[in-house]
mmCIF file of C-alpha atoms and ligand atoms in Angstrom:
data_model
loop_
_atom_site.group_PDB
_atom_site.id
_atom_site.type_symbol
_atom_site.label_atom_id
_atom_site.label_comp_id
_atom_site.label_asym_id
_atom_site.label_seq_id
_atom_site.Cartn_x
_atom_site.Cartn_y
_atom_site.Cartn_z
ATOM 1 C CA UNK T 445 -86.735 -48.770 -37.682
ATOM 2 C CA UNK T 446 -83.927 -46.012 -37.293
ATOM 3 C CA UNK T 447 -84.050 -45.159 -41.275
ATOM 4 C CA UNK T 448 -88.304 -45.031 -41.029
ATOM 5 C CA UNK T 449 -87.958 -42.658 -38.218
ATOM 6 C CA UNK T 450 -85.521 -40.226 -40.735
ATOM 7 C CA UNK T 451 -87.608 -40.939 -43.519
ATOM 8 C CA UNK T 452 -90.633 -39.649 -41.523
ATOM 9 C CA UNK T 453 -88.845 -36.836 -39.553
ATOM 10 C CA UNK T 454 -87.477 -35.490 -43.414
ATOM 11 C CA UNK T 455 -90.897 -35.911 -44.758
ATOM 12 C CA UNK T 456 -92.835 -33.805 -41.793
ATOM 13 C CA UNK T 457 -89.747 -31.112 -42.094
ATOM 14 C CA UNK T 458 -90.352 -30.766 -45.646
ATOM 15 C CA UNK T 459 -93.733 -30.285 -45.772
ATOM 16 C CA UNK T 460 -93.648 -27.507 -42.717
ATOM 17 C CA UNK T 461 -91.388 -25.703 -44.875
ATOM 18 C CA UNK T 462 -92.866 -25.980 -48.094
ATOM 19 C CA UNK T 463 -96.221 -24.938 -45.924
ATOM 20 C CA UNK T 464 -94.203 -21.527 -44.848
ATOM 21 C CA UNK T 465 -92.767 -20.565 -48.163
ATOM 22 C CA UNK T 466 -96.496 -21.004 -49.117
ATOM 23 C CA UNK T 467 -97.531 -18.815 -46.677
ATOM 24 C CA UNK T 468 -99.322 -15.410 -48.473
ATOM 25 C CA UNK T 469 -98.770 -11.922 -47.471
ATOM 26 C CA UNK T 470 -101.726 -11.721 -45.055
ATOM 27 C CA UNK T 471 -102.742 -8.275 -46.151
ATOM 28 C CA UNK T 472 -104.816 -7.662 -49.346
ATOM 29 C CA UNK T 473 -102.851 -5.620 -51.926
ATOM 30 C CA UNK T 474 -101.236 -2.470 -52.297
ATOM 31 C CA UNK T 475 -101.585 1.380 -52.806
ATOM 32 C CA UNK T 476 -98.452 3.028 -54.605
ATOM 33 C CA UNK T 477 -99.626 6.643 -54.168
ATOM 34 C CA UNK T 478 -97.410 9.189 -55.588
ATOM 35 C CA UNK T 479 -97.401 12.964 -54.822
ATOM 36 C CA UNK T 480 -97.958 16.257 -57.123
ATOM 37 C CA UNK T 481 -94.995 18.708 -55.689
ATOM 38 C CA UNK T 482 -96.951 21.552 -57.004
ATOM 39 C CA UNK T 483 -100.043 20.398 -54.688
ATOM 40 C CA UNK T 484 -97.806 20.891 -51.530
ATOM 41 C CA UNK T 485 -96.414 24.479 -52.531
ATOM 42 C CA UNK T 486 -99.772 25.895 -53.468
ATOM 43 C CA UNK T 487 -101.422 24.579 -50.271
ATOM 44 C CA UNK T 488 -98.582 25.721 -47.911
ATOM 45 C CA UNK T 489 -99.574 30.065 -47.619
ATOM 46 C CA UNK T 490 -98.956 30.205 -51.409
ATOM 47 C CA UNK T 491 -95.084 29.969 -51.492
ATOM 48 C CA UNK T 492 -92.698 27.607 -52.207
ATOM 49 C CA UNK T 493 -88.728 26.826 -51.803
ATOM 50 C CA UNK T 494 -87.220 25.913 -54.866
ATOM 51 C CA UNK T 495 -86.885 22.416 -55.849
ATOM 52 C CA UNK T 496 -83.317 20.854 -55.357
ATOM 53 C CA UNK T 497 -81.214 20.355 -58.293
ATOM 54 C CA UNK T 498 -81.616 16.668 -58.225
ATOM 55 C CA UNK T 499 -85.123 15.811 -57.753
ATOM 56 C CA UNK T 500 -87.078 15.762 -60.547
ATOM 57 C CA UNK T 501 -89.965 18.054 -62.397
ATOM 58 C CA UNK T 502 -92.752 15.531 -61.764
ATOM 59 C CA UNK T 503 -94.617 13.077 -59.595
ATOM 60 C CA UNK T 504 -92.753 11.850 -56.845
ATOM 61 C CA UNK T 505 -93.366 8.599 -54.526
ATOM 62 C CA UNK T 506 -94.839 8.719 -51.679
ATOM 63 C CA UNK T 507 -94.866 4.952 -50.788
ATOM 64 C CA UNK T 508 -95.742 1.438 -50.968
ATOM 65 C CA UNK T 509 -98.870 0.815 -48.307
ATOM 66 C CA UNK T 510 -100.125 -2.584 -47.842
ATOM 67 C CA UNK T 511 -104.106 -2.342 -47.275
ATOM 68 C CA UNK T 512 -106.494 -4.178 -46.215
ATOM 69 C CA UNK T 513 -109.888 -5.104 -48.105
ATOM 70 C CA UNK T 514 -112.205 -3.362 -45.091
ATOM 71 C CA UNK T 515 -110.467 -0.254 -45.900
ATOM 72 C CA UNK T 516 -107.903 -0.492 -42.716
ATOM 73 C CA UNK T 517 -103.848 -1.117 -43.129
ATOM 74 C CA UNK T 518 -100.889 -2.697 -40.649
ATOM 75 C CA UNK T 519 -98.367 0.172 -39.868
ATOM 76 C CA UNK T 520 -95.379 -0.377 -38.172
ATOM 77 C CA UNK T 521 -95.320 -3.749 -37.621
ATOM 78 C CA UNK T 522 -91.737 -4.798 -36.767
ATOM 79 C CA UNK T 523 -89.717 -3.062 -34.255
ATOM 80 C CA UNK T 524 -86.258 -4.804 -34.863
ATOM 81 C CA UNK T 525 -85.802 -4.536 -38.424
ATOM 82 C CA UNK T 526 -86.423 -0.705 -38.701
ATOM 83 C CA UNK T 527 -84.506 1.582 -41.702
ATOM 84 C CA UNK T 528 -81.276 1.132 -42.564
ATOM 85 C CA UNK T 529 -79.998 3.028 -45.308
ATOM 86 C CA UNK T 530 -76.786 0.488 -46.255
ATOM 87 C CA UNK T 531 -79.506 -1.584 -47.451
ATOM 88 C CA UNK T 532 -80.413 0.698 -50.299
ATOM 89 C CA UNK T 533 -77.356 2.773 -50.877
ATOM 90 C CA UNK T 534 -76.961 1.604 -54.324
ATOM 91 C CA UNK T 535 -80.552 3.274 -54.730
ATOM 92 C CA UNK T 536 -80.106 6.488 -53.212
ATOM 93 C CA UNK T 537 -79.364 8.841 -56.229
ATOM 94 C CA UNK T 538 -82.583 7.324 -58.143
ATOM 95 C CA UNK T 539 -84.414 7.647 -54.546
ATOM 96 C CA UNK T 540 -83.477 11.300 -54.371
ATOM 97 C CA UNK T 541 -84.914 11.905 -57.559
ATOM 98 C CA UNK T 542 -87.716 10.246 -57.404
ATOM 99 C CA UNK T 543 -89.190 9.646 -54.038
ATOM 100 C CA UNK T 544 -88.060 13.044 -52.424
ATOM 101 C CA UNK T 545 -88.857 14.632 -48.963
ATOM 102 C CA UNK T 546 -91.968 16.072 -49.222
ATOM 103 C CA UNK T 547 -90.791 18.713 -46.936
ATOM 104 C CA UNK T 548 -88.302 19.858 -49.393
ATOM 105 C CA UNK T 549 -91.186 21.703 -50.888
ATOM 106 C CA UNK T 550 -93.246 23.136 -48.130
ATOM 107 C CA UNK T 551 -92.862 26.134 -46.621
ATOM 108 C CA UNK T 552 -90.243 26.736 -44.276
ATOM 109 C CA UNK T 553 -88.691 23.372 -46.278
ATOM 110 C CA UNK T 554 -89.322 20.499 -43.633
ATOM 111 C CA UNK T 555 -87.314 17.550 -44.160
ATOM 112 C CA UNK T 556 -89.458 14.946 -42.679
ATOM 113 C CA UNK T 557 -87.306 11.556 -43.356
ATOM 114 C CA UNK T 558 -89.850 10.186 -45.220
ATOM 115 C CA UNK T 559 -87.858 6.805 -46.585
ATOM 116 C CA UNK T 560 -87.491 6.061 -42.983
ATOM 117 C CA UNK T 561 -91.128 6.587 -42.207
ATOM 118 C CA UNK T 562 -92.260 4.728 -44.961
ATOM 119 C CA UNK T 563 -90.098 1.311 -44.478
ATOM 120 C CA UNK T 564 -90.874 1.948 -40.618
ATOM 121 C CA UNK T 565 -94.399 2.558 -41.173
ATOM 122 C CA UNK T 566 -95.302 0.431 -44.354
ATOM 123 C CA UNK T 567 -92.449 -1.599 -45.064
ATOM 124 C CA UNK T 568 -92.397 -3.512 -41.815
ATOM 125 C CA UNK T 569 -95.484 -4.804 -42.118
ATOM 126 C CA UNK T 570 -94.560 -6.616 -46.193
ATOM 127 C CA UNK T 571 -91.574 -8.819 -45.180
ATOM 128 C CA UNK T 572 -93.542 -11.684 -46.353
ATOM 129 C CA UNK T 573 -92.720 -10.237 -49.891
ATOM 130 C CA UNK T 574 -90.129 -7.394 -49.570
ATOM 131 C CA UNK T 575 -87.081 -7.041 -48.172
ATOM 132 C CA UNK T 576 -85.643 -3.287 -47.573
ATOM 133 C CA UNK T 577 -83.828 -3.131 -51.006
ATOM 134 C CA UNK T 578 -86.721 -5.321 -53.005
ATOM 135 C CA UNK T 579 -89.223 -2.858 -51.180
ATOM 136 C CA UNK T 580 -87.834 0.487 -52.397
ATOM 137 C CA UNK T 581 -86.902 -0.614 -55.585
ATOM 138 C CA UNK T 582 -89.943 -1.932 -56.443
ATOM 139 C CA UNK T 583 -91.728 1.325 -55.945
ATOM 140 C CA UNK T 584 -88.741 2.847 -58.235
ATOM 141 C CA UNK T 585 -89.494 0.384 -60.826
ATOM 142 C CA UNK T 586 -93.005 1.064 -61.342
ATOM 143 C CA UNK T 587 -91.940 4.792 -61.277
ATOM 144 C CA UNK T 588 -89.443 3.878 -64.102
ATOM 145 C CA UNK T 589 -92.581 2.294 -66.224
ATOM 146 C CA UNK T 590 -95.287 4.604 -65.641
ATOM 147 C CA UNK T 591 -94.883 7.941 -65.907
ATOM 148 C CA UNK T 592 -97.505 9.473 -64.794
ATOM 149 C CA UNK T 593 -97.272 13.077 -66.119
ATOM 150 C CA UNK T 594 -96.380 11.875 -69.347
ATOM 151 C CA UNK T 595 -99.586 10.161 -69.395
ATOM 152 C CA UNK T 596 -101.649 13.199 -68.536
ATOM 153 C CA UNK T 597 -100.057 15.247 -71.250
ATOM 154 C CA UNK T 598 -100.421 12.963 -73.798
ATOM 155 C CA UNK T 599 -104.314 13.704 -73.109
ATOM 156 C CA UNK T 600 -103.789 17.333 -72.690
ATOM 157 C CA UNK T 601 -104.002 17.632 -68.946
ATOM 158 C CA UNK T 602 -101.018 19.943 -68.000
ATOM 159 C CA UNK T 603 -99.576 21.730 -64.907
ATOM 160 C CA UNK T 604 -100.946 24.681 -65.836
ATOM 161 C CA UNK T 605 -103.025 26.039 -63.278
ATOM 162 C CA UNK T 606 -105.864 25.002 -65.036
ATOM 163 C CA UNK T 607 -108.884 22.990 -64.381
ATOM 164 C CA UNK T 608 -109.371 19.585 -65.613
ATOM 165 C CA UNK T 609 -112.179 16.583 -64.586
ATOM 166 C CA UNK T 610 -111.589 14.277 -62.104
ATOM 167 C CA UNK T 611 -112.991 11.993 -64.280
ATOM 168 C CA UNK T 612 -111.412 13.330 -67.363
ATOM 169 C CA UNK T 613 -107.449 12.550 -65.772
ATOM 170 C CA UNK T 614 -108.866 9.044 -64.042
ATOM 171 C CA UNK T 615 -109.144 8.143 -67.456
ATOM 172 C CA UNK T 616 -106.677 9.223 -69.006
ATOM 173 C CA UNK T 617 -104.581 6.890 -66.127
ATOM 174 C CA UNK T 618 -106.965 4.210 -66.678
ATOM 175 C CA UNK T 619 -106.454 4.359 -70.671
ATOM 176 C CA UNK T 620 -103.210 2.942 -69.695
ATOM 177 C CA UNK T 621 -102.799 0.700 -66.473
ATOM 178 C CA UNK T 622 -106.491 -0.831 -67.427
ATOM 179 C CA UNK T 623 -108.001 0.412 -64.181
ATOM 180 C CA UNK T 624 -108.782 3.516 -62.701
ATOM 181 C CA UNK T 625 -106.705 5.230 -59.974
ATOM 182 C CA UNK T 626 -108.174 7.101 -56.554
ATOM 183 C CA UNK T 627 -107.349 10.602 -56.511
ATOM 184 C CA UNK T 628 -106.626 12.714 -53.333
ATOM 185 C CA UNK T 629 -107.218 16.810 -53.340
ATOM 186 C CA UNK T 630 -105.764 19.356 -51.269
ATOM 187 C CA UNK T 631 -106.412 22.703 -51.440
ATOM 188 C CA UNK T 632 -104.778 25.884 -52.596
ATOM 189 C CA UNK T 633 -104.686 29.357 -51.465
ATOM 190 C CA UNK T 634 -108.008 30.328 -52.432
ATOM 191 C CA UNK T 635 -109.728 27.070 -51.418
ATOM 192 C CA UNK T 636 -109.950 25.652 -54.924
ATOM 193 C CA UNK T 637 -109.433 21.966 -54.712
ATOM 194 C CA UNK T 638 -106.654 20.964 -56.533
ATOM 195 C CA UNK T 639 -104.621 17.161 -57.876
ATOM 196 C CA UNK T 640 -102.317 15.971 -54.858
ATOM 197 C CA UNK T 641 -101.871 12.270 -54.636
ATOM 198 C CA UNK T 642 -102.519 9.496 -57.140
ATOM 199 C CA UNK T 643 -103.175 5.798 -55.616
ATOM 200 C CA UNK T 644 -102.931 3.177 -57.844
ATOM 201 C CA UNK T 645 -103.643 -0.564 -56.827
ATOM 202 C CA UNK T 646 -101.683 -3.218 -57.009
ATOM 203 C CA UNK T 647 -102.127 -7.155 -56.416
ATOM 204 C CA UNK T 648 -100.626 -8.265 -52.758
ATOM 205 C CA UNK T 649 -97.049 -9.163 -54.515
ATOM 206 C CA UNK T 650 -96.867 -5.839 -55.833
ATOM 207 C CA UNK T 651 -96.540 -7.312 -59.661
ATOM 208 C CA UNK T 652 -99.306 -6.482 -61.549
ATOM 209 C CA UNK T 653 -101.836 -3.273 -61.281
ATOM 210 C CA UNK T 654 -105.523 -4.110 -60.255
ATOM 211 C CA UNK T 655 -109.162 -2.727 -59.573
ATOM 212 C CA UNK T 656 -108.719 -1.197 -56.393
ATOM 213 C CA UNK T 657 -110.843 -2.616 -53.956
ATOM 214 C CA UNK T 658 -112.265 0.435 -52.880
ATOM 215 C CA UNK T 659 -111.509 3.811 -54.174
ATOM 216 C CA UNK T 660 -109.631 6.112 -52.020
ATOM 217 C CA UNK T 661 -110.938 9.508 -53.714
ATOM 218 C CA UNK T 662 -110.680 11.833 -51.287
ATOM 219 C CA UNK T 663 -111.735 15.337 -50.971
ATOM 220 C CA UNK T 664 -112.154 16.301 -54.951
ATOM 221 C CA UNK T 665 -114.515 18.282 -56.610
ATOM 222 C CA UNK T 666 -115.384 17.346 -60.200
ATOM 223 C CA UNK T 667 -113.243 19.550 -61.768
ATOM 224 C CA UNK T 668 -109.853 19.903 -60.180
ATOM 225 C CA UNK T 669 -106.513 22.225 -60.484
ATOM 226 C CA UNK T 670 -103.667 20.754 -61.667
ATOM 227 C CA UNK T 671 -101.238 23.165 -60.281
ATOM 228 C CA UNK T 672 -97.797 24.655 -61.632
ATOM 229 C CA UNK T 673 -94.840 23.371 -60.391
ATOM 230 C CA UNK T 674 -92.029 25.240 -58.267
ATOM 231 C CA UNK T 675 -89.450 25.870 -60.574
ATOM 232 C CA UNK T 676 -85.532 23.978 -60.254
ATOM 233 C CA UNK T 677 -83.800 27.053 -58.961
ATOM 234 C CA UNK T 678 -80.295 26.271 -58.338
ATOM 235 C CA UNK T 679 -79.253 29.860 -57.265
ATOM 236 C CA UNK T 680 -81.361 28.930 -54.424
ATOM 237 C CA UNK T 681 -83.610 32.470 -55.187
ATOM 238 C CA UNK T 682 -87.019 32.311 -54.102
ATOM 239 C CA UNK T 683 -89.705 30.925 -55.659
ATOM 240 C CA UNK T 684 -90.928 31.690 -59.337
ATOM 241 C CA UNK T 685 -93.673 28.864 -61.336
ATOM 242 C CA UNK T 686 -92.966 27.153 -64.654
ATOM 243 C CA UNK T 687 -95.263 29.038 -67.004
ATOM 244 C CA UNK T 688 -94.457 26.871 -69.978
ATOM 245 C CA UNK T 689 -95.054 23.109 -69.130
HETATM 246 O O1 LIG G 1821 -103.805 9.238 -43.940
HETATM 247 C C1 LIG G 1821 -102.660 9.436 -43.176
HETATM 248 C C2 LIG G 1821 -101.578 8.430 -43.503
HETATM 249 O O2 LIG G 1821 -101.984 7.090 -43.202
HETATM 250 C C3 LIG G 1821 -101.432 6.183 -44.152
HETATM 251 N N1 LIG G 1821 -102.510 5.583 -44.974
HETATM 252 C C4 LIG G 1821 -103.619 6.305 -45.247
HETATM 253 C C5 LIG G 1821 -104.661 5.769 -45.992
HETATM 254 C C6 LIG G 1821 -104.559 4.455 -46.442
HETATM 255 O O3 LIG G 1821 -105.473 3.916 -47.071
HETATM 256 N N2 LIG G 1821 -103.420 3.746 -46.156
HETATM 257 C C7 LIG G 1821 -102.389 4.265 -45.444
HETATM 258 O O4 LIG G 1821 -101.381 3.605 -45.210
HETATM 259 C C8 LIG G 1821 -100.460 7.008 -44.965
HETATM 260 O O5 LIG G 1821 -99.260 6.982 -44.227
HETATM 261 P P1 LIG G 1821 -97.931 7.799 -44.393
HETATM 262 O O6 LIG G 1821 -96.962 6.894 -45.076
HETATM 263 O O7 LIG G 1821 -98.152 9.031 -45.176
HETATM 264 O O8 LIG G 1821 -97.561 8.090 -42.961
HETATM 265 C C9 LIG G 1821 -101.216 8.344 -44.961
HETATM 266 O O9 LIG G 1821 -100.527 9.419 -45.419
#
């Protein structure tokens, strides 16, 4: 009687676990939205610091933001496992490269903490399939694979100053991840609306790109500025533009 009543407990056990390991992320899939530098200096009363020696001339991360399919998203979901930078410390100098401080490049430079927001914010709310390290390096991975402004110029669409259609550099994205991005504007200066964030959908593990479920194009006209980027100044003199990318 003794062993059925083992038999029976191990068997219920079992199954609650397997039934929690099973358990899905209960949000829908992801945006990993990365940010034009050149979009932030332009917008910010036309000046810019220079960039830091270590980050790089290109797009940079902005994060990793589980979304719902109605268009909503969780946010700061979990209070008691909040930023902790041990966690990631063996992805700091690729972090700092790569998914910089947007402040760095507005004007006065605003250093925002932005990794902290966006495991605080976003991060929090994926523990179902992220932990801090698998969270941040996943975003550096697909950063790794896809660069985005190599893709662009390899169609001709620079950061020049110059104009190009919205539908013309969705494309060109599309050509290779299979599916077209949403594209967020901001403005410069002179009110022309210019290329500031890229959002690119992924499935709710984060493994494999997908149509986004609805299109986050915000604010773009059809033909768009793709703005020059602040130039790596390691003097630490004030701002000039990259006139030959
Ligand atoms: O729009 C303001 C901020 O809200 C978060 N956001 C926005 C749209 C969306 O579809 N999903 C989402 O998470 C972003 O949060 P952040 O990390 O910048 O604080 C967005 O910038």
């Amino acid at each position: 009687m003794r062993g059925i009543f083992f038999i029976v407990s191990f068997l219920v056990l079992q199954s609650l676990v397997v039934s929690s390991s099973k358990a899905g992320p209960d949000f829908n899939f992801f945006y990993w939205v990365t940010y034009w530098p050149g979009a932030i200096c332009d917008s910010q009363k036309g000046c810019c610091p220079p960039t830091k020696c270590n980050t790089e001339s290109d797009f940079m991360i902005h994060g990793l933001w589980p979304q719902f399919i109605n268009g909503t998203w969780p946010a700061f979901c979990d209070q008691s496992n909040l930023f902790d930078i041990s966690k990631v410390s063996d992805l700091v100098s690729k972090m700092e490269k790569k998914w910089t401080e947007w402040g760095v490049y507005t004007c006065p430079s605003n250093e925002t903490k932005l990794w902290e927001h966006e495991w605080d914010k976003h991060g929090t709310c994926v523990q179902s399939v992220f932990d801090q390290h698998s969270y941040f390096q996943t975003s550096l991975k697909f950063r790794q694979r896809f660069n985005l402004l190599d893709i662009l110029r390899q169609k001709g669409i620079k950061p020049n100053g110059e104009f190009y259609g919205l539908d013309e550099i969705k494309n060109a994205i599309k050509c290779v991840i299979g599916f077209a991005p949403g594209i967020e504007c901001n403005e410069d200066v002179e009110g022309k609306k210019q290329l500031f964030q890229i959002y690119i959908c992924l499935d709710n593990h984060a493994k494999e790109f997908v149509e986004c479920p609805y299109v986050p194009d915000k604010s773009c006209a059809s033909k768009i500025k793709f703005p020059k980027l602040p130039k790596r100044d390691s003097l630490g003199e004030s701002l000039s533009v990259m006139s030959s990318v």
